[in-house]
CSV table of C-alpha atoms in Angstrom, one decimal:
chain,number,residue,atom,x,y,z
A,151,MET,CA,-27.0,2.8,17.7
A,152,ASP,CA,-26.9,6.6,17.8
A,153,ILE,CA,-23.6,7.5,16.1
A,154,ARG,CA,-22.5,11.1,15.3
A,155,ILE,CA,-19.9,12.1,12.8
A,156,LEU,CA,-18.0,15.2,14.1
A,157,PRO,CA,-15.0,17.2,12.8
A,158,LEU,CA,-12.0,16.6,15.1
A,159,SER,CA,-11.8,19.2,17.8
A,160,PRO,CA,-8.9,20.1,20.1
A,161,GLU,CA,-10.8,18.5,23.0
A,162,ARG,CA,-10.8,15.1,21.2
A,163,MET,CA,-7.3,15.3,19.8
A,164,GLU,CA,-5.8,12.8,22.3
A,165,ASP,CA,-8.8,10.5,21.8
A,166,PHE,CA,-8.1,10.5,18.1
A,167,LYS,CA,-4.4,9.8,18.6
A,168,THR,CA,-5.2,6.9,21.0
A,169,TYR,CA,-7.6,5.5,18.4
A,170,CYS,CA,-4.9,5.6,15.7
A,171,ARG,CA,-2.4,3.8,18.0
A,172,LYS,CA,-5.0,1.2,18.9
A,173,HIS,CA,-5.8,0.3,15.3
A,174,ARG,CA,-2.7,1.2,13.2
A,175,GLN,CA,-1.7,-2.4,12.7
A,176,GLU,CA,-5.0,-2.9,10.9
A,177,VAL,CA,-4.5,-0.1,8.4
A,178,ASP,CA,-1.7,1.5,6.4
A,179,ASP,CA,0.4,3.0,9.2
A,180,SER,CA,2.7,5.1,7.0
A,181,PHE,CA,1.6,8.3,8.7
A,182,LEU,CA,0.5,6.9,12.1
A,183,TYR,CA,3.9,6.5,13.7
A,184,GLU,CA,4.5,8.2,17.0
A,185,GLU,CA,6.4,11.1,15.4
A,186,ASP,CA,3.5,11.6,13.0
A,187,LEU,CA,1.0,11.6,15.8
A,188,ALA,CA,3.1,13.9,17.9
A,189,GLU,CA,3.2,16.5,15.1
A,190,PHE,CA,-0.4,16.1,14.0
A,191,GLN,CA,-2.5,19.3,14.3
A,192,ILE,CA,-6.0,20.2,13.1
A,193,HIS,CA,-5.4,21.9,9.8
A,194,GLU,CA,-7.1,22.4,6.4
A,195,GLU,CA,-4.4,20.3,4.8
A,196,HIS,CA,-5.6,17.2,6.6
A,197,PRO,CA,-9.3,17.3,7.2
A,198,THR,CA,-10.2,14.8,10.0
A,199,TYR,CA,-13.5,13.4,11.3
A,200,ILE,CA,-14.4,11.1,14.1
A,201,ALA,CA,-17.4,8.8,14.7
A,202,VAL,CA,-18.7,8.9,18.3
A,203,ASN,CA,-21.3,6.6,19.9
A,204,GLU,CA,-24.1,7.6,22.3
A,205,LYS,CA,-21.7,7.3,25.2
A,206,GLY,CA,-19.3,9.8,23.6
A,207,GLU,CA,-16.8,7.1,22.8
A,208,LEU,CA,-14.7,7.4,19.7
A,209,ILE,CA,-15.5,4.4,17.5
A,210,GLY,CA,-14.2,5.5,14.1
A,211,ALA,CA,-12.0,8.0,12.4
A,212,ALA,CA,-11.2,9.4,8.9
A,213,SER,CA,-8.4,11.7,7.9
A,214,ILE,CA,-6.7,12.6,4.7
A,215,ILE,CA,-3.5,14.3,3.7
A,216,ALA,CA,-4.2,17.0,1.2
A,217,ASP,CA,-1.0,19.2,1.5
A,218,ALA,CA,0.6,21.1,-1.3
A,219,TYR,CA,2.5,18.1,-2.6
A,220,GLN,CA,-0.6,15.9,-2.8
A,221,ARG,CA,-2.6,18.7,-4.4
A,222,LYS,CA,0.0,19.2,-7.1
A,223,GLY,CA,-1.0,15.8,-8.3
A,224,GLN,CA,-4.7,16.6,-7.8
A,225,GLN,CA,-5.0,13.9,-5.2
A,226,ALA,CA,-5.2,13.2,-1.5
A,227,ARG,CA,-4.1,10.2,0.6
A,228,PHE,CA,-5.9,8.7,3.6
A,229,ARG,CA,-4.0,8.8,6.8
A,230,ILE,CA,-6.7,6.6,8.3
A,231,LEU,CA,-10.2,5.3,7.4
A,232,HIS,CA,-11.4,2.9,10.1
A,233,SER,CA,-14.4,2.1,12.3
A,234,GLU,CA,-14.2,-0.6,15.0
A,235,THR,CA,-17.9,-1.2,14.5
A,236,GLY,CA,-17.1,-2.7,11.0
A,237,ASP,CA,-20.4,-1.1,9.9
A,238,GLU,CA,-20.3,0.0,6.3
A,239,ALA,CA,-22.8,2.7,7.1
A,240,VAL,CA,-20.4,4.3,9.5
A,241,TYR,CA,-17.6,4.2,6.9
A,242,HIS,CA,-20.0,5.7,4.4
A,243,ARG,CA,-20.8,8.7,6.7
A,244,LEU,CA,-17.2,9.3,7.5
A,245,LEU,CA,-16.3,9.2,3.8
A,246,ALA,CA,-19.1,11.6,2.9
A,247,GLU,CA,-17.7,14.2,5.2
A,248,ILE,CA,-14.1,13.8,3.9
A,249,VAL,CA,-15.2,14.0,0.3
A,250,LYS,CA,-16.6,17.5,1.0
A,251,HIS,CA,-13.0,18.6,1.1
A,252,GLY,CA,-12.2,17.3,-2.3
A,253,GLU,CA,-12.5,20.6,-4.2
A,254,GLY,CA,-9.7,20.8,-6.8
A,255,LEU,CA,-8.9,17.1,-6.4
A,256,ALA,CA,-9.5,14.3,-9.0
A,257,LYS,CA,-9.0,11.3,-6.7
A,258,MET,CA,-8.3,10.0,-3.2
A,259,PHE,CA,-6.2,7.0,-2.4
A,260,ILE,CA,-6.1,4.5,0.5
A,261,PHE,CA,-3.7,1.7,1.1
A,262,VAL,CA,-5.1,-1.4,2.7
A,263,PRO,CA,-2.7,-4.1,4.1
A,264,SER,CA,-3.3,-7.7,3.3
A,265,VAL,CA,-3.9,-8.4,7.0
A,266,ASN,CA,-7.3,-6.6,6.8
A,267,PRO,CA,-9.4,-8.3,4.1
A,268,GLY,CA,-12.5,-6.9,5.7
A,269,LEU,CA,-11.5,-3.4,5.1
A,270,MET,CA,-10.7,-4.3,1.5
A,271,GLU,CA,-14.3,-5.4,1.1
A,272,ILE,CA,-15.7,-2.3,2.7
A,273,VAL,CA,-13.7,0.2,0.6
A,274,SER,CA,-14.7,-1.7,-2.6
A,275,GLN,CA,-18.3,-1.3,-1.5
A,276,LEU,CA,-17.7,2.4,-0.9
A,277,GLY,CA,-16.8,2.9,-4.6
A,278,PHE,CA,-13.0,2.6,-4.5
A,279,GLN,CA,-11.2,0.9,-7.4
A,280,VAL,CA,-8.0,-1.0,-7.3
A,281,GLU,CA,-5.2,1.2,-8.5
A,282,ARG,CA,-2.2,-1.0,-7.9
A,283,TYR,CA,-0.5,-3.5,-5.6
A,284,SER,CA,2.7,-3.0,-3.6
A,285,PHE,CA,4.8,-5.5,-1.7
A,286,LEU,CA,6.7,-5.1,1.6
A,287,LEU,CA,10.0,-7.0,1.4
A,288,VAL,CA,12.3,-7.7,4.3
A,289,ASN,CA,15.9,-8.9,4.3
A,290,GLU,CA,17.1,-10.5,7.5
A,291,PRO,CA,19.5,-11.4,8.9
A,292,LEU,CA,21.3,-8.6,7.0
A,293,ASN,CA,24.4,-10.0,5.2
A,294,PRO,CA,25.6,-7.4,2.6
A,295,ALA,CA,27.1,-8.7,-0.6
A,296,PRO,CA,30.4,-7.2,-1.9
A,297,TYR,CA,30.4,-5.0,-4.9
A,298,ASP,CA,32.8,-3.3,-7.3
A,299,LEU,CA,32.2,0.1,-8.7
A,300,PRO,CA,33.0,0.6,-12.4
A,301,GLU,CA,35.7,3.1,-13.3
A,302,GLY,CA,34.5,6.7,-13.1
A,303,TYR,CA,31.8,5.9,-10.6
A,304,ASN,CA,31.7,6.5,-6.8
A,305,PHE,CA,29.4,6.9,-3.9
A,306,ARG,CA,29.2,10.0,-1.7
A,307,ALA,CA,27.0,11.2,1.1
A,308,PHE,CA,24.3,13.8,0.5
A,309,ARG,CA,25.5,17.3,1.3
A,310,PRO,CA,22.7,19.4,2.9
A,311,GLY,CA,22.4,22.8,1.3
A,312,GLU,CA,24.1,21.6,-1.9
A,313,ASP,CA,22.6,18.5,-3.3
A,314,GLU,CA,18.8,19.1,-3.0
A,315,GLU,CA,18.4,20.0,-6.7
A,316,ALA,CA,20.5,17.0,-7.9
A,317,TRP,CA,18.5,14.7,-5.6
A,318,CYS,CA,15.2,15.9,-7.2
A,319,VAL,CA,16.5,15.6,-10.7
A,320,VAL,CA,17.4,11.9,-10.2
A,321,ARG,CA,14.4,11.0,-8.2
A,322,ASN,CA,11.8,12.7,-10.4
A,323,ALA,CA,13.3,11.3,-13.6
A,324,GLY,CA,13.6,7.9,-12.2
A,325,PHE,CA,10.1,7.8,-10.8
A,326,SER,CA,8.3,9.7,-13.6
A,327,GLN,CA,6.5,6.6,-14.9
A,328,LEU,CA,6.0,4.8,-11.6
A,329,LYS,CA,2.4,4.8,-10.4
A,330,GLY,CA,1.8,6.8,-7.3
A,331,SER,CA,5.2,8.6,-7.6
A,332,GLN,CA,4.8,10.7,-10.7
A,333,THR,CA,4.3,14.0,-8.9
A,334,PRO,CA,7.7,15.7,-8.7
A,335,ILE,CA,9.3,16.4,-5.4
A,336,THR,CA,11.0,19.8,-4.8
A,337,PRO,CA,14.3,20.9,-3.3
A,338,ASP,CA,12.4,22.4,-0.4
A,339,MET,CA,11.0,19.0,0.4
A,340,VAL,CA,14.4,17.3,0.3
A,341,ALA,CA,15.9,20.0,2.5
A,342,LYS,CA,13.6,18.9,5.3
A,343,TYR,CA,14.8,15.3,5.3
A,344,PRO,CA,17.8,15.8,7.6
A,345,GLY,CA,15.5,17.3,10.2
A,346,GLU,CA,13.1,14.4,10.3
A,347,SER,CA,13.1,11.9,13.1
A,348,ASP,CA,13.9,8.9,10.9
A,349,TYR,CA,17.0,10.5,9.4
A,350,LEU,CA,20.3,8.6,9.6
A,351,ASN,CA,23.5,10.6,9.4
A,352,GLY,CA,25.1,9.6,6.1
A,353,GLY,CA,22.1,7.6,5.0
A,354,MET,CA,21.3,9.7,2.0
A,355,LEU,CA,23.7,8.5,-0.7
A,356,LEU,CA,24.4,9.6,-4.3
A,357,LEU,CA,26.0,7.5,-7.0
A,358,VAL,CA,28.1,9.8,-9.1
A,359,HIS,CA,29.5,9.3,-12.6
A,360,GLU,CA,32.4,11.7,-13.4
A,361,ASP,CA,31.1,14.2,-11.0
A,362,ARG,CA,27.5,13.9,-12.2
A,363,PRO,CA,24.9,12.5,-9.7
A,364,ILE,CA,23.1,9.8,-11.6
A,365,GLY,CA,21.6,7.6,-8.7
A,366,ILE,CA,20.2,8.1,-5.2
A,367,VAL,CA,19.2,5.9,-2.3
A,368,ARG,CA,17.9,6.9,1.1
A,369,CYS,CA,18.3,4.8,4.2
A,370,ALA,CA,16.1,5.7,7.2
A,371,ASP,CA,15.3,4.5,10.6
A,372,ASP,CA,12.0,2.5,10.9
A,373,GLU,CA,10.1,-0.1,12.9
A,374,TYR,CA,8.5,-3.3,11.7
A,375,VAL,CA,6.7,-5.9,13.9
A,376,ASP,CA,7.6,-3.8,17.0
A,377,ALA,CA,11.4,-4.0,16.3
A,378,PRO,CA,13.9,-1.6,14.7
A,379,ILE,CA,14.6,-1.9,11.0
A,380,MET,CA,16.2,0.2,8.3
A,381,ASN,CA,14.0,1.3,5.5
A,382,ILE,CA,15.5,1.7,2.0
A,383,GLY,CA,13.8,4.1,-0.3
A,384,PRO,CA,13.7,5.9,-2.6
A,385,LEU,CA,16.2,4.1,-4.8
A,386,ALA,CA,16.4,5.7,-8.3
A,387,LEU,CA,18.6,6.1,-11.3
A,388,LEU,CA,18.5,8.5,-14.3
A,389,PRO,CA,16.7,6.7,-17.1
A,390,GLU,CA,19.9,6.6,-19.3
A,391,TYR,CA,21.8,4.8,-16.6
A,392,GLN,CA,19.1,2.1,-15.9
A,393,GLY,CA,19.6,-1.5,-17.1
A,394,LYS,CA,23.4,-1.4,-16.5
A,395,GLY,CA,23.5,-3.1,-13.1
A,396,LEU,CA,23.8,0.1,-11.2
A,397,GLY,CA,20.6,-0.3,-9.2
A,398,ARG,CA,22.1,-3.5,-7.7
A,399,LEU,CA,25.2,-1.5,-6.7
A,400,LEU,CA,23.0,1.2,-5.0
A,401,LEU,CA,21.0,-1.5,-3.2
A,402,ARG,CA,24.2,-3.3,-2.0
A,403,ARG,CA,25.7,0.0,-0.8
A,404,ALA,CA,22.5,0.8,1.1
A,405,MET,CA,22.5,-2.7,2.8
A,406,GLU,CA,26.2,-2.2,3.6
A,407,PHE,CA,25.4,1.1,5.2
A,408,GLY,CA,22.7,-0.6,7.3
A,409,TRP,CA,25.1,-3.2,8.5
A,410,GLU,CA,27.7,-0.6,9.3
A,411,THR,CA,25.1,1.4,11.3
A,412,GLY,CA,24.2,-1.6,13.4
A,413,TYR,CA,20.9,-2.8,11.7
A,414,SER,CA,20.3,-6.6,11.5
A,415,ARG,CA,17.5,-6.3,8.9
A,416,VAL,CA,16.2,-3.9,6.3
A,417,ILE,CA,12.8,-3.3,4.6
A,418,LEU,CA,11.6,-1.7,1.4
A,419,CYS,CA,8.4,-1.4,-0.6
A,420,VAL,CA,8.0,-2.0,-4.3
A,421,ASN,CA,5.1,-1.7,-6.8
A,422,ALA,CA,3.9,-4.9,-8.3
A,423,GLU,CA,4.2,-3.6,-11.8
A,424,ASN,CA,7.9,-2.8,-11.2
A,425,GLU,CA,8.8,-6.4,-11.9
A,426,ARG,CA,12.5,-5.7,-12.7
A,427,ALA,CA,13.0,-4.0,-9.4
A,428,LYS,CA,11.1,-6.7,-7.4
A,429,ALA,CA,13.2,-9.4,-9.2
A,430,LEU,CA,16.4,-7.6,-8.2
A,431,TYR,CA,15.3,-7.4,-4.5
A,432,LEU,CA,14.4,-11.1,-4.4
A,433,GLN,CA,17.8,-12.0,-5.9
A,434,GLU,CA,19.5,-10.0,-3.3
A,435,GLY,CA,17.9,-11.9,-0.4
A,436,PHE,CA,14.7,-10.0,0.3
A,437,LYS,CA,11.5,-12.0,1.0
A,438,GLU,CA,7.9,-10.9,0.7
A,439,ALA,CA,6.5,-10.1,4.2
A,440,GLU,CA,3.1,-8.8,3.1
A,441,TYR,CA,1.3,-6.8,0.5
A,442,ALA,CA,-1.0,-3.8,0.3
A,443,VAL,CA,-3.7,-2.8,-2.1
A,444,ASN,CA,-3.8,0.8,-3.2
A,445,TYR,CA,-7.4,1.8,-3.9
A,446,ARG,CA,-8.5,4.9,-5.8
A,447,LEU,CA,-11.7,6.9,-5.3
A,448,ASP,CA,-12.5,9.1,-8.3
A,449,LEU,CA,-14.0,12.5,-7.5
A,450,GLN,CA,-14.4,13.8,-11.1
């Protein structure tokens, strides 16, 4: 079979998007939702290649996200790496083109869902190493548990234009040791959240202790198994406030918000090594829906 590997061109943009829609249930679809595809443009921050057969049909695609945030951590994340041929040689050729854009990067990551063991085998053969496991947990039907705030603590909604710095302080401190999340976010990044399509008014919440923000949780609109769902994350506390039961309060307030907003189920993702957090979520009624393996390709 005569297969060509080509950089994505404007003429093949819709073909690429159609391919992503067709196969997104087989790969990590975190950046393949309709709003992501609608905004997708050919740009140096996300090099993209397609595999085309002798009839000119698109039979594979590879694209990475290598924006300023990813490069700050000297890494890139795959948006998609897939070929409907299942041929390792096609994957190898797609990867070879993508790797050419790895200057200044130490590694590339790809998430592979448990529903696609064939892709797990292929990426292993391509030289990727297992970095970590993450679990997708779902709580349905949503039935929020009551909670009582200790004296001096209260929840309040995020205030655009005022709370971006405080949000970053809590998130970055809380996630500094969590694999895959060590790269700090910036106030400019947080300032964009209210303008994103998954934003829920009032869904960004801060836990405050004597006027000091010490915890955060974000509730966002999402879809899972072709039905609406509310996504919870990130959920973080300053290190000195961890281990006091405050994470449970943040989680219960987030689920309460989902119930108030009309959601009947919620979803979140947790790293396998974050055993304390996973135990909390299971205690609060979440059940494991599926898992994903995060693979790392070392470039240096």
